[in-house]
PDB file of C-alpha atoms in Angstrom:
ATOM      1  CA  UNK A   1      19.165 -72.073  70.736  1.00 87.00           C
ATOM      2  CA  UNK A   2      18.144 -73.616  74.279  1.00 94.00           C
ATOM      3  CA  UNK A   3      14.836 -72.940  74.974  1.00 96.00           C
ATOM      4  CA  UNK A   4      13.183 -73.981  78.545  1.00 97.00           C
ATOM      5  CA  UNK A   5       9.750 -75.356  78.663  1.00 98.00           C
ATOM      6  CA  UNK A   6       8.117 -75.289  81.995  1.00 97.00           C
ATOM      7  CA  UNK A   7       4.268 -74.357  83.959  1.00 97.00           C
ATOM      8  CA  UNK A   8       3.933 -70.432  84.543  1.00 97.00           C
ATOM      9  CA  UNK A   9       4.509 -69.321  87.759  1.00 97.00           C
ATOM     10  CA  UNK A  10       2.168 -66.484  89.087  1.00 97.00           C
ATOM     11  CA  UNK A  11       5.150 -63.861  89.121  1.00 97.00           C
ATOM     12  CA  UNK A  12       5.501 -65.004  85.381  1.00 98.00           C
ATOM     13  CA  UNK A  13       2.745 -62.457  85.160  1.00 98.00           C
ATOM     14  CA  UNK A  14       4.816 -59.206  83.790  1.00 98.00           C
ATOM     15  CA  UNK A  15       6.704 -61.220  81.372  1.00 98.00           C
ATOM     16  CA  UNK A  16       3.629 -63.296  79.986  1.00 98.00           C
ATOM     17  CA  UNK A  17       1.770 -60.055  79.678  1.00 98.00           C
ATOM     18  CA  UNK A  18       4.805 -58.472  77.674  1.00 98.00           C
ATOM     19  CA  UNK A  19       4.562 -61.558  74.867  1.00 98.00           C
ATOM     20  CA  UNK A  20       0.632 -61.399  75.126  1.00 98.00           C
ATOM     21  CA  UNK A  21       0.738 -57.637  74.275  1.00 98.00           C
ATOM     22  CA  UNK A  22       3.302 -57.590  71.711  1.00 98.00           C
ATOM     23  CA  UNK A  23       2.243 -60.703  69.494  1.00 96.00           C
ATOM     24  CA  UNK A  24      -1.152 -59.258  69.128  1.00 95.00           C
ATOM     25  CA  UNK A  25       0.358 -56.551  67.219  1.00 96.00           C
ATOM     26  CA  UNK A  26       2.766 -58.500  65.520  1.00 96.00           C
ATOM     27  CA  UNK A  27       0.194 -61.383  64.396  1.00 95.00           C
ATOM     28  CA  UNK A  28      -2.833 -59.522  64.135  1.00 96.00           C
ATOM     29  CA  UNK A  29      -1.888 -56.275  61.978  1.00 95.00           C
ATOM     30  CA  UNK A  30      -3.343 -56.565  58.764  1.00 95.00           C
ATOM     31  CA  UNK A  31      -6.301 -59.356  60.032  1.00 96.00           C
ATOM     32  CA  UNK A  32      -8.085 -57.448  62.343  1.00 96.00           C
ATOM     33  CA  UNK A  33      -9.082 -53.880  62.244  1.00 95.00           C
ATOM     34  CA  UNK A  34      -6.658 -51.735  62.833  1.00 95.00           C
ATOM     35  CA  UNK A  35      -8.682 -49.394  65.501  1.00 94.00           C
ATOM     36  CA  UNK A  36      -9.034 -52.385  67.806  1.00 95.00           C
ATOM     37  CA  UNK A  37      -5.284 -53.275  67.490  1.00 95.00           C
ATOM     38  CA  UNK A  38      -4.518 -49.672  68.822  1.00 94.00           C
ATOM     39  CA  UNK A  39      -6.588 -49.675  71.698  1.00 94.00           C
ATOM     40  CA  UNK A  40      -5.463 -52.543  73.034  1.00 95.00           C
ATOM     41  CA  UNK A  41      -2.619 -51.787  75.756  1.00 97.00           C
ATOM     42  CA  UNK A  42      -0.021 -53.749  78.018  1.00 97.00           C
ATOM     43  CA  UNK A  43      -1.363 -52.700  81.243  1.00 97.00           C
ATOM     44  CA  UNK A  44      -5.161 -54.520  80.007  1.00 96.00           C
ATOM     45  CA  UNK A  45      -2.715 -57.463  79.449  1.00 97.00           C
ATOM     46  CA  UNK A  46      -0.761 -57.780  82.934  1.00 97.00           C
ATOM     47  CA  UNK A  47      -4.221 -57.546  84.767  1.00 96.00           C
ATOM     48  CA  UNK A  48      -5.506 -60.663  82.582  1.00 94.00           C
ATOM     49  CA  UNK A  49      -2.339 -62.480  84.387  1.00 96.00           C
ATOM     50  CA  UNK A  50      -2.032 -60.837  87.138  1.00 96.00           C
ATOM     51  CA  UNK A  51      -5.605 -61.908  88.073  1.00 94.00           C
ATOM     52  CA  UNK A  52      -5.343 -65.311  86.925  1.00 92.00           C
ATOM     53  CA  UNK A  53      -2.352 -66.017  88.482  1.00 94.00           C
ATOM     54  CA  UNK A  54      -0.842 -67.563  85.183  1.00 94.00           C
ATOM     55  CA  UNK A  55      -2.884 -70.834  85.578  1.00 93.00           C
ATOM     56  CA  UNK A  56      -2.647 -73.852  83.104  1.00 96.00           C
ATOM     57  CA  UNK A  57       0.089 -72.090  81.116  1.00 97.00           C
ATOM     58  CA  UNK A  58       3.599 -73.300  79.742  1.00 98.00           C
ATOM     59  CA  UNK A  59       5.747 -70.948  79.404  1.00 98.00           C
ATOM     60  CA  UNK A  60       8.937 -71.276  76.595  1.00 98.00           C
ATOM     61  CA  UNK A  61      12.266 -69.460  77.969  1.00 98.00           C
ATOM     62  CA  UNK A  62      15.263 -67.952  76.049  1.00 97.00           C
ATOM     63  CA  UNK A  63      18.211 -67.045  77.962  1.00 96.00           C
ATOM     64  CA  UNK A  64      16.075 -66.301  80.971  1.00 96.00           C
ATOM     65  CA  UNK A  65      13.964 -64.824  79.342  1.00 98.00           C
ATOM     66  CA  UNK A  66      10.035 -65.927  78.494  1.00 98.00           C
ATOM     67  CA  UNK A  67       9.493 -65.473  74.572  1.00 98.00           C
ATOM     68  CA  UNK A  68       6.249 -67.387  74.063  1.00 98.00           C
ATOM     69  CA  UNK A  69       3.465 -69.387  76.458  1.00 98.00           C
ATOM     70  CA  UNK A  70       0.475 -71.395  75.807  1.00 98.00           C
ATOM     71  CA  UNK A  71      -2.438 -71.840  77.872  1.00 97.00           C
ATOM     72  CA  UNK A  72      -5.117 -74.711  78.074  1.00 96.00           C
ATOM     73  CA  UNK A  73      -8.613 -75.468  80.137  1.00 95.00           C
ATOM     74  CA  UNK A  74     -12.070 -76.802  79.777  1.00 94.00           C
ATOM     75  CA  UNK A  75     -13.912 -75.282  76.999  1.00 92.00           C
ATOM     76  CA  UNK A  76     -15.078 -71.960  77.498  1.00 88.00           C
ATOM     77  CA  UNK A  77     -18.350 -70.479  77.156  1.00 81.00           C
ATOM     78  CA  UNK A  78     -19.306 -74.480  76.356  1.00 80.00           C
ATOM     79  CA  UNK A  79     -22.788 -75.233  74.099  1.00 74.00           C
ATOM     80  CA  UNK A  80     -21.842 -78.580  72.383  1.00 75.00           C
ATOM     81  CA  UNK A  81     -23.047 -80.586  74.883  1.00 72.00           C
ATOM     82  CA  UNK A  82     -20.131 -82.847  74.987  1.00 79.00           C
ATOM     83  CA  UNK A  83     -16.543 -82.579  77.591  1.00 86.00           C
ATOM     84  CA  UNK A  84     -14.054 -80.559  75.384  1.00 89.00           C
ATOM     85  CA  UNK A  85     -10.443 -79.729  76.923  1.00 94.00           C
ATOM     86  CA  UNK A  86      -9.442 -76.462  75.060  1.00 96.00           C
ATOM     87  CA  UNK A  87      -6.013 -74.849  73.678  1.00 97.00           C
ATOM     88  CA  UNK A  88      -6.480 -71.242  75.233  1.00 96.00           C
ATOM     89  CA  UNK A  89      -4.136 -69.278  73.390  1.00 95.00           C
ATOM     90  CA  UNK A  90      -0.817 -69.767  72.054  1.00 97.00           C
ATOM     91  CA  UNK A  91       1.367 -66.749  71.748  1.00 98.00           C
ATOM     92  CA  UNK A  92       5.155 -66.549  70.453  1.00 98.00           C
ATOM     93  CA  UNK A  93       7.077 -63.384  69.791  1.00 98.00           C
ATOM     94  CA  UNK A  94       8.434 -63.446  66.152  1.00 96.00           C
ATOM     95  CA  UNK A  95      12.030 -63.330  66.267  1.00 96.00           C
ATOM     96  CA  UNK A  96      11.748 -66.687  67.925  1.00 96.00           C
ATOM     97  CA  UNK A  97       8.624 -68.531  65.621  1.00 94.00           C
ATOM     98  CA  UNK A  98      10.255 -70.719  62.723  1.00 91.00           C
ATOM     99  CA  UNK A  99      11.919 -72.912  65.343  1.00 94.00           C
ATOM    100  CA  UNK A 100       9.511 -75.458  66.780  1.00 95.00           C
ATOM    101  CA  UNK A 101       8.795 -74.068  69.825  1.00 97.00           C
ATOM    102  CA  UNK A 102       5.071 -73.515  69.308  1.00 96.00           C
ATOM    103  CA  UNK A 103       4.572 -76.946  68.669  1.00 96.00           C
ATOM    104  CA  UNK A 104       6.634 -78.187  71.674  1.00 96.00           C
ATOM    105  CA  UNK A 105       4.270 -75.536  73.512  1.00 97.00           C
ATOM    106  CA  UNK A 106       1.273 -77.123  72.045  1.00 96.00           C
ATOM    107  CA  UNK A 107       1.779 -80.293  72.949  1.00 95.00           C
ATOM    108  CA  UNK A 108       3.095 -79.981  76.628  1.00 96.00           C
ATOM    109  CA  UNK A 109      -0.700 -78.005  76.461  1.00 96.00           C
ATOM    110  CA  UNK A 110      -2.243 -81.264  74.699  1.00 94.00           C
ATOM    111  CA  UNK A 111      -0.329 -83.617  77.487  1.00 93.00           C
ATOM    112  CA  UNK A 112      -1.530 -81.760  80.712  1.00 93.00           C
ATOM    113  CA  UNK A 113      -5.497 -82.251  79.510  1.00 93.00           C
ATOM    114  CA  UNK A 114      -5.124 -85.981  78.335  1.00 90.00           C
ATOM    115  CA  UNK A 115      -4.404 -86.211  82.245  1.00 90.00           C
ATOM    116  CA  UNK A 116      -7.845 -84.444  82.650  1.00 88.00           C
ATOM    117  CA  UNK A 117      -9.754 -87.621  80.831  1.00 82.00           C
ATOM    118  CA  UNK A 118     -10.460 -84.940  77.485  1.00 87.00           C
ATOM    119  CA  UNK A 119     -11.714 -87.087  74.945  1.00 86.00           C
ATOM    120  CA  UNK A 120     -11.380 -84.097  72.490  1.00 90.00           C
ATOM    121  CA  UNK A 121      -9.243 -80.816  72.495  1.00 95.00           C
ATOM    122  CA  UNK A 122     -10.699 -77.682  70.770  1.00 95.00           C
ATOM    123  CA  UNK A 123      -9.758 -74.343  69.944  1.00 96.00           C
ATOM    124  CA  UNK A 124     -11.086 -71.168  68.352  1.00 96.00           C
ATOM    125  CA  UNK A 125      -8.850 -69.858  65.034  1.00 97.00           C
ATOM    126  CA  UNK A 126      -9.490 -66.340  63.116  1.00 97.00           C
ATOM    127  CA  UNK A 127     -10.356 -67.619  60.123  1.00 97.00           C
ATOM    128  CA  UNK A 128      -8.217 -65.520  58.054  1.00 96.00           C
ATOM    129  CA  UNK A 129      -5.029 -66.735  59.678  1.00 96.00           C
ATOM    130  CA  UNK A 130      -4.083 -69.067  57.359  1.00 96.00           C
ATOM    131  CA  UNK A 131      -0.614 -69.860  58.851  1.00 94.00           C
ATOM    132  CA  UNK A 132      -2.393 -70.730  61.837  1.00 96.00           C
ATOM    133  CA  UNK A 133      -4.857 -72.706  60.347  1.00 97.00           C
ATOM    134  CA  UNK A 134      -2.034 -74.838  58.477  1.00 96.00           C
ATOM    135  CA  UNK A 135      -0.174 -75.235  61.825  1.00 96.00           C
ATOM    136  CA  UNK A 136      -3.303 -76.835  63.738  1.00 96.00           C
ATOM    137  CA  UNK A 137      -4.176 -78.848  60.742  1.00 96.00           C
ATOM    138  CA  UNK A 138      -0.366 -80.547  60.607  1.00 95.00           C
ATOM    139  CA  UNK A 139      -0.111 -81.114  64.324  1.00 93.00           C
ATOM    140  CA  UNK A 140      -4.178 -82.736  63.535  1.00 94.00           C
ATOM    141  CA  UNK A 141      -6.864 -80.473  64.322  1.00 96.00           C
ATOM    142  CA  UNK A 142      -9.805 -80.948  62.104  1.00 96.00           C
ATOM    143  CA  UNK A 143     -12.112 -77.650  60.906  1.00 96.00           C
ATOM    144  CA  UNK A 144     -15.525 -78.369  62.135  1.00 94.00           C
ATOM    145  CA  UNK A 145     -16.959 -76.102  60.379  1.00 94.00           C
ATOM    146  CA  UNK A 146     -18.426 -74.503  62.973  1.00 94.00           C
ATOM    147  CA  UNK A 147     -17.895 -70.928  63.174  1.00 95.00           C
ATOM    148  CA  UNK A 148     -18.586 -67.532  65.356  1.00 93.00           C
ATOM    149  CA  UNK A 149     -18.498 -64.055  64.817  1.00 95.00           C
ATOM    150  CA  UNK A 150     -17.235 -61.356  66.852  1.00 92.00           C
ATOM    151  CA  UNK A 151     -17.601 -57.472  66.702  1.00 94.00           C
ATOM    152  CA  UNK A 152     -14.039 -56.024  66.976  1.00 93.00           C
ATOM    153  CA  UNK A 153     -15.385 -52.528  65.553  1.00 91.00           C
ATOM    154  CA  UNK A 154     -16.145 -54.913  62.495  1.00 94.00           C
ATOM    155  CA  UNK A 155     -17.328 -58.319  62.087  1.00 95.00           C
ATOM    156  CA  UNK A 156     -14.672 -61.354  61.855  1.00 96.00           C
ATOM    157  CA  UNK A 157     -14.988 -64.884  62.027  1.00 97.00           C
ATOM    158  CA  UNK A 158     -13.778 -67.720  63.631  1.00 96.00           C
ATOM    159  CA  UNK A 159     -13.394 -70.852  63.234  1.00 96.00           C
ATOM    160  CA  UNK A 160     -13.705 -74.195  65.648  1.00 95.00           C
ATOM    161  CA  UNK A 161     -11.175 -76.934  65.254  1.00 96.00           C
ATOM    162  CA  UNK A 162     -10.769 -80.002  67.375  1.00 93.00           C
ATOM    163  CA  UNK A 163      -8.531 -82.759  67.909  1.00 93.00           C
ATOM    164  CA  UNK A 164     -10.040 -86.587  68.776  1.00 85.00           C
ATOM    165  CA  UNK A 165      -8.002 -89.527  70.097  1.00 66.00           C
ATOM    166  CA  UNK A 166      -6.163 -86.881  72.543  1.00 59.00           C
ATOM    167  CA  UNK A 167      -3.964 -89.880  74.069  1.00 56.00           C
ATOM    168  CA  UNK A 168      -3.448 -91.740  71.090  1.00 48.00           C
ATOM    169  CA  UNK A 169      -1.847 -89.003  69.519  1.00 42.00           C
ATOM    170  CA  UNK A 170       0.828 -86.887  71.312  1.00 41.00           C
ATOM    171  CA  UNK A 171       3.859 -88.059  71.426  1.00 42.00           C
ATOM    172  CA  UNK A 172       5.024 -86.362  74.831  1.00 37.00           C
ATOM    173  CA  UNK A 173       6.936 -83.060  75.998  1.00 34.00           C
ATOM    174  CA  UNK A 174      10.118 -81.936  76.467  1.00 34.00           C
ATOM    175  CA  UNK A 175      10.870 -79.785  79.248  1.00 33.00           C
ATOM    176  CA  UNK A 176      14.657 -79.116  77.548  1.00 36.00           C
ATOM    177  CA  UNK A 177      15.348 -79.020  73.802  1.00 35.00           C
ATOM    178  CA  UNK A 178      17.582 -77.528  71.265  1.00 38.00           C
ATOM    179  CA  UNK A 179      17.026 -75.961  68.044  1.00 39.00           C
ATOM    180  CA  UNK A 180      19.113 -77.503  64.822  1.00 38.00           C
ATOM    181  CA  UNK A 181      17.768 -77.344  62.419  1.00 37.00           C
ATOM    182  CA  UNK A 182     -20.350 -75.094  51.766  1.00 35.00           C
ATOM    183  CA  UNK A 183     -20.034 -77.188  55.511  1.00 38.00           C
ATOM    184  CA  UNK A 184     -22.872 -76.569  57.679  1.00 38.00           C
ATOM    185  CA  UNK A 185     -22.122 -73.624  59.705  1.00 36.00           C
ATOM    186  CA  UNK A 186     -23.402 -72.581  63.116  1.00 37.00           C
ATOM    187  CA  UNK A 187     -22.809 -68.628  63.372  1.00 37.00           C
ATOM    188  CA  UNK A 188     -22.765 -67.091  66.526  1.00 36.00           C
ATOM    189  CA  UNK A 189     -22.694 -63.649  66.936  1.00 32.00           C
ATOM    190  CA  UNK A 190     -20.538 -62.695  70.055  1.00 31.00           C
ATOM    191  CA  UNK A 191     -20.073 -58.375  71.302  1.00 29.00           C
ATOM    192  CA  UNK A 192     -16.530 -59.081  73.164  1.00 28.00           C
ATOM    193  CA  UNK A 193     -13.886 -61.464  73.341  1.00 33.00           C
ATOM    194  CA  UNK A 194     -13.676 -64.498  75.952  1.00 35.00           C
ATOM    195  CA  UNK A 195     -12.470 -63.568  79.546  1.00 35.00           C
ATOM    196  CA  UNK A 196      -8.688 -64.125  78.279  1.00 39.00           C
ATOM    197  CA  UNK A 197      -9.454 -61.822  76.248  1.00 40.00           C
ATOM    198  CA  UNK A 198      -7.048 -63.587  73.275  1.00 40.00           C
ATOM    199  CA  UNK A 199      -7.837 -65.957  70.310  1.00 51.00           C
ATOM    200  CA  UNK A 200      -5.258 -68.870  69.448  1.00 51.00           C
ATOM    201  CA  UNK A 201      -3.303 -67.946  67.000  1.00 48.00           C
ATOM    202  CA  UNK A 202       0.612 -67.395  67.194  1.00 51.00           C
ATOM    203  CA  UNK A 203       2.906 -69.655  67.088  1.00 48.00           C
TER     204      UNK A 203
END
């Protein structure tokens, strides 16, 4: 499989949108409520990119056509008091996970901030995603222990991970590749998702 790694361009919108959309359903059913999952539509999607103009985003292509993206920024909604970079979302349609290309996502994502001086990356996980959580933890994000909760029709949780040493650590991006092959706990209670209106989760 030849998959294509580059920045989103602003008519990337539609396509983005399309991935957006349909991996919340895919990832999400069965860990969030179901009522939420239903209401949640492609056209609310395509205005999220549409208006942002597909900023800070990689997007991975398959035959010409975009299968997965991953988006990165300063830390939203900031109350740590220190200068976190932030994973935004990553988002990969199933048929294509189980190949690497979230990780090559996620670090082309970790190598634009390290230009941006980021001591630290962060990112929010739902707490219940346990593949998730096992995929930040091998590429080394670290569980705080900090967590939030947000009311999706009912309460979940999640949880903040960062990674230190940003430089140190990645070991570069590919724009072309081929596939062979009790902590102390600060709660805060949150009524709607962040602007993107997407936690970071698929890969």
């Amino acid at each position: 499989m030849k998959v294509i790694l580059r920045k989103a361009l602003p008519d990337d919108y539609e396509q983005i949108a399309f991935v957006h959309y349909k991996a919340w359903l895919e990832t999400y059913t069965g860990l969030l409520p179901e009522s939420f999952l239903k209401n949640r539509t492609l056209e609310s999607s395509i205005n999220i990119f549409k208006n942002n103009l597909c900023s800070n985003t990689v997007v991975a292509i398959v035959e010409g056509k975009i299968i997965g993206f991953c988006g990165w920024g300063p830390l939203r909604n900031n109350s740590f008091e220190e200068n976190f970079g932030e994973i935004h979302g990553i988002y990969l349609l199933d048929s294509y996970k189980k190949h690497k290309i979230g990780r090559k996502m996620l670090e082309f994502a970790l190598e634009k901030l390290s230009t941006k001086n980021y001591p630290k990356v962060s990112l929010w996980v739902l707490s219940s995603n346990e593949n998730a959580i096992h995929f930040y933890k091998k590429l080394g994000f670290s569980d705080t222990g900090i967590v939030k909760e947000e009311n999706l029709g009912e309460i979940i949780t999640e949880s903040f991970f960062y990674k230190g040493n940003l430089k140190k650590h990645i070991p570069g991006y590919v724009f072309y590749f081929n596939d062979r092959q009790e902590k102390n706990t600060v709660k805060l209670r949150c009524l709607m998702l962040n602007s993107y209106n997407y936690l970071t989760a698929s890969f």
